[in-house]
XYZ file of C-alpha atoms in Angstrom:
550
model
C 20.368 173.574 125.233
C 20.562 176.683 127.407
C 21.929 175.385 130.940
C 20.490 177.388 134.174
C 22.911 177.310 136.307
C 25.871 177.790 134.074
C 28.160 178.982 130.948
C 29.958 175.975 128.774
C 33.370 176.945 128.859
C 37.020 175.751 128.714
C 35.867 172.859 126.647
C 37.298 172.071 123.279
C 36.500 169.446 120.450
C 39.139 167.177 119.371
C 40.830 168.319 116.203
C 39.450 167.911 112.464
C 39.357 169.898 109.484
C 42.856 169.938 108.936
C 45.770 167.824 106.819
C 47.379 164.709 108.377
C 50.185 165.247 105.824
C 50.629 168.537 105.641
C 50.927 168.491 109.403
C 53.646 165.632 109.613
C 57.164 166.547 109.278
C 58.634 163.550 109.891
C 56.017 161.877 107.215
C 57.042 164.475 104.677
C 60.880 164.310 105.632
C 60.714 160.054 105.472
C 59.039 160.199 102.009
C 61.945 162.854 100.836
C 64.705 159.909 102.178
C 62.615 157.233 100.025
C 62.660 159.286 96.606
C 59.082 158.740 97.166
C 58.046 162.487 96.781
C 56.266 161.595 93.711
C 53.391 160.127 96.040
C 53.054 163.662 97.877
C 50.606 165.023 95.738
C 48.055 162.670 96.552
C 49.232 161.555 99.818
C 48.326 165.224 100.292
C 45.019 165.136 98.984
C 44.275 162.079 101.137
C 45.498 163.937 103.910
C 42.880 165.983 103.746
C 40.357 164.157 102.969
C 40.770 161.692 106.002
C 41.195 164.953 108.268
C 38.066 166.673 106.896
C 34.847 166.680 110.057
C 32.820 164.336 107.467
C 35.055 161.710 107.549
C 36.171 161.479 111.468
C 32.377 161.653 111.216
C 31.566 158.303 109.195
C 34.785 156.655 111.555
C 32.360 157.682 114.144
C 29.219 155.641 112.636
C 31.184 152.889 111.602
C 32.283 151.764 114.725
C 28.979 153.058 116.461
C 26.694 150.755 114.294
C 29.040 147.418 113.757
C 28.336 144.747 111.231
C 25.436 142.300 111.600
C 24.918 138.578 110.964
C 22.483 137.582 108.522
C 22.293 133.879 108.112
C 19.560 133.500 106.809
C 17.007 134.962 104.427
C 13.017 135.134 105.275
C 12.729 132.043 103.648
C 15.014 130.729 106.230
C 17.960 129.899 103.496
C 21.289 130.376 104.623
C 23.007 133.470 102.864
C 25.671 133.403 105.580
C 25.368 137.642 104.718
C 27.281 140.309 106.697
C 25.315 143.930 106.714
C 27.643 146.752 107.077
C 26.597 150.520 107.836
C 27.202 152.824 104.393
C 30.008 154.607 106.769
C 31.979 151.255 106.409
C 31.549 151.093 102.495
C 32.352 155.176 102.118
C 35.905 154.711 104.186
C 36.845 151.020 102.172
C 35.862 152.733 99.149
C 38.327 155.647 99.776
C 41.024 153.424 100.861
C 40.619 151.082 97.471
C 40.215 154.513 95.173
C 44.019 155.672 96.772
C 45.425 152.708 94.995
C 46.725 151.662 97.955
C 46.294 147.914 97.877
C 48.121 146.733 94.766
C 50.911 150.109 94.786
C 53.739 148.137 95.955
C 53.422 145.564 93.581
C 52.030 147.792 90.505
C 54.172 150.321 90.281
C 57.919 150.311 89.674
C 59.104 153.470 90.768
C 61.307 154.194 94.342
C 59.349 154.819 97.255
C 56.485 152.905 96.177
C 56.809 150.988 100.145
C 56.916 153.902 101.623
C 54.410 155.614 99.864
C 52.113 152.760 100.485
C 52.863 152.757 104.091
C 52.591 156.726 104.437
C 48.795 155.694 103.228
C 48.438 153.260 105.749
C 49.605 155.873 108.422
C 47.401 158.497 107.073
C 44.082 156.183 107.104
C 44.853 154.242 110.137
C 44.340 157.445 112.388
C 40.922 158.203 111.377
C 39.561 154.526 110.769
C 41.649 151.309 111.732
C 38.701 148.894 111.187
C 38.470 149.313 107.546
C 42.656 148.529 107.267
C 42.132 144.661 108.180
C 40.410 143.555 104.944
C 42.657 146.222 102.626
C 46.057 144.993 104.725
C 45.242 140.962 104.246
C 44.444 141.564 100.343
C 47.366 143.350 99.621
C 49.288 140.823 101.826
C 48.180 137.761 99.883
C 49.124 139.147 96.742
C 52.907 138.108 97.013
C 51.643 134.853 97.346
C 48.678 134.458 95.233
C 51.881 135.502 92.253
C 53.394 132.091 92.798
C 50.173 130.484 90.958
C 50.204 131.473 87.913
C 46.666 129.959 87.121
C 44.866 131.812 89.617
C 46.874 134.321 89.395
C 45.982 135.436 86.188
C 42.207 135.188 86.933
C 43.043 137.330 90.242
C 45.349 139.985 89.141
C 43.010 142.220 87.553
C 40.814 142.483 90.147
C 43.223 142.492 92.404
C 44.974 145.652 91.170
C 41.400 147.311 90.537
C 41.052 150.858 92.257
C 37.552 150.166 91.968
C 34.863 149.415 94.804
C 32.476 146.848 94.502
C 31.108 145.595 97.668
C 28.394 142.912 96.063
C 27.983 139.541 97.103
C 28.776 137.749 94.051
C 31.100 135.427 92.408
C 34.321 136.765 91.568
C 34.423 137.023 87.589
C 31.219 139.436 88.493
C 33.261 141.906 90.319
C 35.101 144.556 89.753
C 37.729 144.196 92.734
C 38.520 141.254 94.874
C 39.114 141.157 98.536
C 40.762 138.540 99.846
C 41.189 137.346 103.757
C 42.812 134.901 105.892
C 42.118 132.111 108.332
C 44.351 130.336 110.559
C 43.662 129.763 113.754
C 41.666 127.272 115.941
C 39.933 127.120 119.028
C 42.845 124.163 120.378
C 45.675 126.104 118.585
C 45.732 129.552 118.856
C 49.262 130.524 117.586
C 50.247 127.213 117.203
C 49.126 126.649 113.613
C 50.190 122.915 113.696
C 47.662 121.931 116.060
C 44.822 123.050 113.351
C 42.318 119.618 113.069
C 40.801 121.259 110.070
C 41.300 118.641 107.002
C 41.622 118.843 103.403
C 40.382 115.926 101.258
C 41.551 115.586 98.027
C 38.632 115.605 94.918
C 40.372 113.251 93.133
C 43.659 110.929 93.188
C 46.832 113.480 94.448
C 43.768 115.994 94.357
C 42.310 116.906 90.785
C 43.249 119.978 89.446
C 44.939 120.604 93.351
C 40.818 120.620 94.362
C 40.044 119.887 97.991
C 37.206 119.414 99.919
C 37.814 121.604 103.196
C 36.032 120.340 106.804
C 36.533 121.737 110.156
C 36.827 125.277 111.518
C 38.438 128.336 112.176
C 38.121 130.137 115.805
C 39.274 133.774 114.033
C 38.198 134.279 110.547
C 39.168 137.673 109.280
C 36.650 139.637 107.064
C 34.150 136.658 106.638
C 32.877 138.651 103.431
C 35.821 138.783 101.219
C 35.749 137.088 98.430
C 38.283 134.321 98.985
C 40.313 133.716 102.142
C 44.146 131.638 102.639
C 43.026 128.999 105.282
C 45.637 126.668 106.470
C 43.907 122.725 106.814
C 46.292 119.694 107.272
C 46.282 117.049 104.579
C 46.029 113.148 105.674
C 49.716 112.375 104.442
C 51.252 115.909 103.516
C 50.345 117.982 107.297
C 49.292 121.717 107.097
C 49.071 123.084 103.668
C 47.249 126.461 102.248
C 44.533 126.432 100.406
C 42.668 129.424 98.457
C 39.025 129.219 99.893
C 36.732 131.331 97.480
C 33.138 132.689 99.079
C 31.663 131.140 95.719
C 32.241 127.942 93.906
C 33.862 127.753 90.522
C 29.785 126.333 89.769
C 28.691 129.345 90.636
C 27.480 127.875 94.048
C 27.774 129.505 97.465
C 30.809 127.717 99.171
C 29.303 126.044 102.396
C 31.599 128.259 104.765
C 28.860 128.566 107.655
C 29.135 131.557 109.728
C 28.872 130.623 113.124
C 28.908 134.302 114.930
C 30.981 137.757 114.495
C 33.229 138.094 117.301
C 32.175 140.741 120.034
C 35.877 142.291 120.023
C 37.024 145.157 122.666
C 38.138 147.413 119.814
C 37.973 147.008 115.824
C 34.186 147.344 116.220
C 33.787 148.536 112.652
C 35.131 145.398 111.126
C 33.904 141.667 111.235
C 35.805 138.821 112.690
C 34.338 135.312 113.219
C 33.715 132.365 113.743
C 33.147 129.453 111.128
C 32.601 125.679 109.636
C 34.135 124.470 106.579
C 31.118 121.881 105.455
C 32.981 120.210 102.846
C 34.228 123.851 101.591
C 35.597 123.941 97.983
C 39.856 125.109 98.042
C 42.578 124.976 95.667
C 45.955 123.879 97.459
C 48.546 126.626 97.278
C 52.157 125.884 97.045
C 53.500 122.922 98.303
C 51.819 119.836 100.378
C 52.743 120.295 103.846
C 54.228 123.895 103.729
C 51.289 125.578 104.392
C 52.890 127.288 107.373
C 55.634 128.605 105.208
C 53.457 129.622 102.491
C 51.000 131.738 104.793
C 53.642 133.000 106.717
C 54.659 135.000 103.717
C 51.481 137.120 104.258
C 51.820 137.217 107.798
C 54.763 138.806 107.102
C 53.378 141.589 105.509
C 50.837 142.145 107.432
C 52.502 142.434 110.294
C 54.429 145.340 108.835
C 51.131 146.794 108.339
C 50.516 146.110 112.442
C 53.585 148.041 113.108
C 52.908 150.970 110.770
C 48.725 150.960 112.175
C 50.196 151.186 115.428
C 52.108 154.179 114.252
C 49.530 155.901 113.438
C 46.830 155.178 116.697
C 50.253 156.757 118.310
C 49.931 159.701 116.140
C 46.411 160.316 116.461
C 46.392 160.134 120.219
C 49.593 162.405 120.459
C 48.095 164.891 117.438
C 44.342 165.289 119.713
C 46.326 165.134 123.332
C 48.872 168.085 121.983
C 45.627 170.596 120.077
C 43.706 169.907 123.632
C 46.407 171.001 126.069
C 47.321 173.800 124.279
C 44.078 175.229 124.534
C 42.403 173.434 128.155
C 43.447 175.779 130.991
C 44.109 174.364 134.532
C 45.379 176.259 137.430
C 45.888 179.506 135.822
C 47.489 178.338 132.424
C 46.968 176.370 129.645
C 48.193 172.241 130.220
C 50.726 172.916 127.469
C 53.060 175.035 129.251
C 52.623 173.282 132.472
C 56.320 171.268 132.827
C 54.915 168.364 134.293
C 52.449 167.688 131.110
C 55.056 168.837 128.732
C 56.603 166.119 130.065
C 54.009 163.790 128.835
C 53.820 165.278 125.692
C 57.462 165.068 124.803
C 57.386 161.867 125.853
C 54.901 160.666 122.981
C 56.179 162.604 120.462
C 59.351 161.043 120.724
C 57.469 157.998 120.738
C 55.489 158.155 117.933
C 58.586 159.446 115.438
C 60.435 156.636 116.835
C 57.288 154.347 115.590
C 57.330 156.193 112.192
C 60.686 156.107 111.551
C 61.058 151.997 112.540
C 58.007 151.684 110.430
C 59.542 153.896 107.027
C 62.732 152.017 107.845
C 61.196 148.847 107.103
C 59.360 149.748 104.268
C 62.503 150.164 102.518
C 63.923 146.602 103.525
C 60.238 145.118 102.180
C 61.131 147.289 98.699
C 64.739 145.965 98.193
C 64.299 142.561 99.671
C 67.077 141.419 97.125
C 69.820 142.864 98.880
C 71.227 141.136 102.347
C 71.436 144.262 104.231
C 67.837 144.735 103.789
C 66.766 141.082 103.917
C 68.107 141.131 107.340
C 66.083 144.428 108.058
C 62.823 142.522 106.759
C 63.576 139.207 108.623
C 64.865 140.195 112.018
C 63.226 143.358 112.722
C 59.809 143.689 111.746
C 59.328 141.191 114.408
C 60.625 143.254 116.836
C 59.081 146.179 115.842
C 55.999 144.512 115.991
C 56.269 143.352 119.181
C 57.471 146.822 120.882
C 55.533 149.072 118.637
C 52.351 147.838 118.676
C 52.910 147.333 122.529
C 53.530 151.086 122.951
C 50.445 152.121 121.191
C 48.322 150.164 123.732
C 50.243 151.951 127.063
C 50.772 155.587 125.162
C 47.207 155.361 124.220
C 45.748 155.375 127.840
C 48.544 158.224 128.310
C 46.698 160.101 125.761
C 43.218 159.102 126.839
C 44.273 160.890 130.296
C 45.132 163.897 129.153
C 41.507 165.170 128.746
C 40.857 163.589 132.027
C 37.233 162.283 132.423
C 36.336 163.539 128.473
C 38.550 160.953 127.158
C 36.913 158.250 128.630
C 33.648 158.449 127.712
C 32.679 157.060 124.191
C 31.250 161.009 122.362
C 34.630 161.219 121.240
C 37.673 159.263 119.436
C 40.313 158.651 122.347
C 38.199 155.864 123.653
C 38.586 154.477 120.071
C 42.274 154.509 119.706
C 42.911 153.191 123.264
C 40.232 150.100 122.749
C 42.100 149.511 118.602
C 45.277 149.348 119.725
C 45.525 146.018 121.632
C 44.627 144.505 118.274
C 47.862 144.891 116.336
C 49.722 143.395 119.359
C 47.824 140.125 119.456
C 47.110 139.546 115.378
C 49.305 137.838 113.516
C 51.075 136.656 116.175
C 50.972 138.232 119.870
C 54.231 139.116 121.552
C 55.849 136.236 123.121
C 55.806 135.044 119.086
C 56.999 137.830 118.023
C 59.765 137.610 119.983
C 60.536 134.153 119.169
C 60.215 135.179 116.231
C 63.420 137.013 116.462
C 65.388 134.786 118.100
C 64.765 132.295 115.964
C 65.944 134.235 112.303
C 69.243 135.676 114.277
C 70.587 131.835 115.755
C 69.427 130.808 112.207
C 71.033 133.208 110.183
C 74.184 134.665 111.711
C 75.839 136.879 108.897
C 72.608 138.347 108.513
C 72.352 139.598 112.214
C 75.769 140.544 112.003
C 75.142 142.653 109.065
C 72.443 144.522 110.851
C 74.478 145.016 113.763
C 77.426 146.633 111.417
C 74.810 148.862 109.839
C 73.533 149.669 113.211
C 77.024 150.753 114.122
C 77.638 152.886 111.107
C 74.663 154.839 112.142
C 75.229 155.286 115.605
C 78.259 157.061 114.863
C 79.858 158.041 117.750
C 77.016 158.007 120.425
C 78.321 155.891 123.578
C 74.562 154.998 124.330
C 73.924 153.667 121.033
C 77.333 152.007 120.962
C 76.644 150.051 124.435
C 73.239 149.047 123.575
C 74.548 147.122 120.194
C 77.545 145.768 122.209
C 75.085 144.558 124.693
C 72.699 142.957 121.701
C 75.717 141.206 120.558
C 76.453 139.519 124.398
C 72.638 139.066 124.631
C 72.395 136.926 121.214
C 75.775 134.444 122.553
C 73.444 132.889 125.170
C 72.770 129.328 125.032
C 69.386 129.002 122.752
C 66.786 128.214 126.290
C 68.700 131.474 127.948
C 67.367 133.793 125.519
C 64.084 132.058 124.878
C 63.947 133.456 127.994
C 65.285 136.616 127.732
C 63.118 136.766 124.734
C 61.214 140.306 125.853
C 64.170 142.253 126.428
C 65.864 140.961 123.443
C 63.791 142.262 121.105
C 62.806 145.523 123.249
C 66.542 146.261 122.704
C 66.660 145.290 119.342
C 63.863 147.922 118.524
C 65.091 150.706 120.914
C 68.263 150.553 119.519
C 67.219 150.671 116.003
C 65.025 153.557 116.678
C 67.368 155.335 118.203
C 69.972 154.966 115.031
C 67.259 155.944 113.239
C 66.653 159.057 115.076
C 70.115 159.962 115.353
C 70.743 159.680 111.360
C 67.412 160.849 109.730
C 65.924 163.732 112.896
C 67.100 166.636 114.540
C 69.196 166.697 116.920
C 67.201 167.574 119.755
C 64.671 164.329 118.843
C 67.745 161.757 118.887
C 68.887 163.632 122.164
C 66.008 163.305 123.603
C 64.857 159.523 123.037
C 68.661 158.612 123.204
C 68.847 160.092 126.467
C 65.318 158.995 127.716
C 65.056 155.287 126.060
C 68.708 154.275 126.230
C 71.170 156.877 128.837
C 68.447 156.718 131.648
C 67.616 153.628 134.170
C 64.572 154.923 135.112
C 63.206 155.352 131.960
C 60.227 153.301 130.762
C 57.956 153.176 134.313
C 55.824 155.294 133.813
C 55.185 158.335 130.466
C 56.535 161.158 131.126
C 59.698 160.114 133.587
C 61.922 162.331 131.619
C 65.227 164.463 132.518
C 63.909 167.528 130.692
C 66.839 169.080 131.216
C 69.182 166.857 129.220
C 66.549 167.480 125.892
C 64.952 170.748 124.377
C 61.364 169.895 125.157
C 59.769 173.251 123.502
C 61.527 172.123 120.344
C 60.154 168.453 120.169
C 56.625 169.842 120.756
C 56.816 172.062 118.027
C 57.788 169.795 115.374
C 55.155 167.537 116.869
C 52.665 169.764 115.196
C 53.834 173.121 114.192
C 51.602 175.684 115.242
């Protein structure tokens, strides 16, 4: 279009066509630490294949056209089908070629966590939509091992690095995807409250068959091909049952799809609403530990919340950094104005904290057999949870500002990342849980919270900021049980400041610990608003660069 009454200038398209890998050093450097360098290669490869135009393109359609309901056919038979645009199908199918979904639990060498994750980081900051069905399959797998029945039907398809997106029962497929569905409308979080029941097919229950009736408020990915749904039995309370889309007759399994959920962000993926009509399920562990038995994939997937909200913090500080250093405004470009290099510092040291807290964890998931790391796994993934995926939703809008009007309108991703990121914060568990959570595994194990706290210590060295923020973690957990319930929210903001920090200060340069050190944990008036920073206690030009080098 030729405008009349002026030339298009000083505007600049957000950044594609270039490696998410090869432009991450602290990726690169946190595989090195995880003997996980064997994964580069690919990682690599996927690195620039999720950077390439085409596919921030199909991220673009895929949340632009959303999934449909179909319930029923012209005939008017239910088919209780979900239609998906071919952008959705294209991204899944990259994810599922990668390997990504069965790599932890496939493949025995080091790093294999942290490679996994590093895929997780990579994806999530082109398309986070198409990580809630690959996240909740790989999640269930840990559990799904403890049967060895199904498991051995499963496994296969389970491990597959194929794609097969067809509506049919299992043993016709070449992969399985499986979801998850917990909560009720009178419930929410609190999972004992669910009024769905499970009826035994026989005396004690055949075989472990039950007959499934009630419903579920959030039901993630209605078209997987089984889902973990947590039901209460008459005499045994809430148990887990594996709830397959087909029946082992071949039958559709009368799991009526009420409506998909009109969400604020996750657009490209399908969440809803359901009835269990007498729905066929095989009972998972033990009667009456359902909770306990799906809380093992909650577990994991809420790793995977902290790690996707990792990367929506990379993305939005990757797109706000390549604009500012090209947008001029009052006589120079916004990257070498102080006041917005005080933004941008800001979220870079944010999102290597994120990344590091994230890598850190993977390693505790890896060597779960070891206290030290137990205690990692257990006390502060729900902490990072909590804080990460908290940040991405404020440091988000931070971004979004940075192109001013441009990043609120809809033509281009920032709008995306700042409507995704409240998701991670409330699924699987929203914060106030989360923080519970956390207060719950340290007054319930002690010597583990003490052995975090020593390790904590050892890498603090001898930084007097560090130091007093573990001293005051220790006072903070000696509080009568109700007195820090309630001082739940700045419990576990400490605990995850102060394990970033250690991080930072044992696995970055010195300027990056400095600087979050000195922001996060040496400054009261830290955390009001991005970009309140003492620039002249931290080498600013330094953190940019390393940011994104060039």
């Amino acid at each position: 279009m030729n405008w009349q009454t002026h030339e298009v200038s000083n505007q600049y398209d957000e950044l594609a066509d270039y490696n998410l890998l090869g432009s991450d050093l602290a990726l690169g450097e946190a595989l090195a630490r995880a003997e996980a360098v064997w994964a580069e290669p690919r990682l690599l490869d996927y690195g620039a294949l999720l950077g390439s135009a085409e596919t921030f393109e199909l991220a673009e359609q895929a949340n632009h056209f959303p999934p449909q309901l179909r319930a029923f056919d012209r005939r008017g038979r239910r088919v209780e089908q979900v239609d998906f645009h071919p952008a959705w199908h294209r991204l899944l199918a990259q994810y599922r070629g990668q390997g990504l979904v069965s790599l932890p639990f496939e493949d025995a060498r080091p790093g294999r966590w942290s490679a996994t994750l590093a895929g997780i980081y990579l994806h999530g900051q082109v398309e986070a939509g198409t990580l809630c069905p690959a996240t909740m399959t790989q999640a269930c797998i840990p559990v799904l091992r403890k049967e060895p029945e199904l498991w051995a039907r499963l496994r296969d398809k389970l491990f597959s690095h194929d794609y097969d997106s067809r509506d049919l029962p299992l043993e016709q497929k070449a992969c399985a995807w499986i979801g998850m569905g917990m909560t009720e409308k009178q419930g929410g979080s609190d999972v004992r409250a669910n009024a769905t029941r499970a009826t035994p097919l026989g005396p004690g229950g055949r075989g472990g068959e039950y007959l499934l009736r009630g419903h579920k408020w959030f039901f993630s990915a209605p078209m997987s091909d089984a889902h973990l749904v947590v039901a209460q039995l008459a005499d045994g309370g809430p148990s887990c049952f594996y709830v397959p889309r087909w029946r082992p007759d071949g039958s559709r399994n009368p799991v009526a799809i009420q409506r998909l959920k009109d969400k604020v962000g996750n657009r490209s993926n399908s969440s809803s609403e359901v009835e269990f009509q007498d729905a066929w399920g095989m009972l998972l562990g033990e009667p009456g530990r359902g909770i306990s038995t799906i809380i093992e994939m909650a577990t994991h997937t809420r790793l995977n919340c902290v790690i996707g909200s990792a990367a929506l913090l990379r993305q939005a500080l990757v797109q706000a950094l390549v604009y500012a250093r090209r947008r001029m405004a009052f006589g120079k470009v916004l990257a070498e104005q102080p006041i917005m290099r005080s933004v941008l510092a800001d979220l870079a040291l944010e999102s290597e904290a994120a990344l590091l807290l994230a890598m850190r964890l993977a390693q505790a998931f890896e060597r779960d057999d070891d206290p030290l790391q137990r205690a990692w796994k257990r006390i502060v993934t729900p902490a990072a949870k909590f804080w990460v995926c908290k940040r991405a939703v404020e440091l988000s809008g931070e971004a979004m500002e940075v192109f001013g009007g441009n990043g609120y309108v809809d033509a281009g991703p920032m709008a995306r990342l700042f409507r995704e990121a409240p998701v991670n914060s409330i699924w699987e568990g929203s914060g106030n849980v989360m923080c519970l959570d956390v207060i719950r595994a340290v007054l319930r194990e002690p010597d583990a919270w003490q052995t975090l706290l020593d390790e904590l210590a050892g890498l603090a060295g001898d930084e007097a900021a560090l130091l007093a923020a573990i001293q005051s973690l220790r006072a903070l957990a000696q509080a009568a049980p109700d007195q820090l319930e309630a001082q739940g929210r700045r419990f576990a903001q400490q605990l995850a400041l102060t394990a970033q920090g250690c991080l930072l200060r044992s696995q970055s340069p010195a300027f990056m610990a400095d600087g979050f050190i000195a922001s996060r944990l040496a400054d009261a008036q830290w955390g009001r608003v991005v970009g309140v920073l003492e620039v002249g206690r931290m080498d600013v030009g330094s953190i940019l660069r390393r940011a994104l080098p060039g």
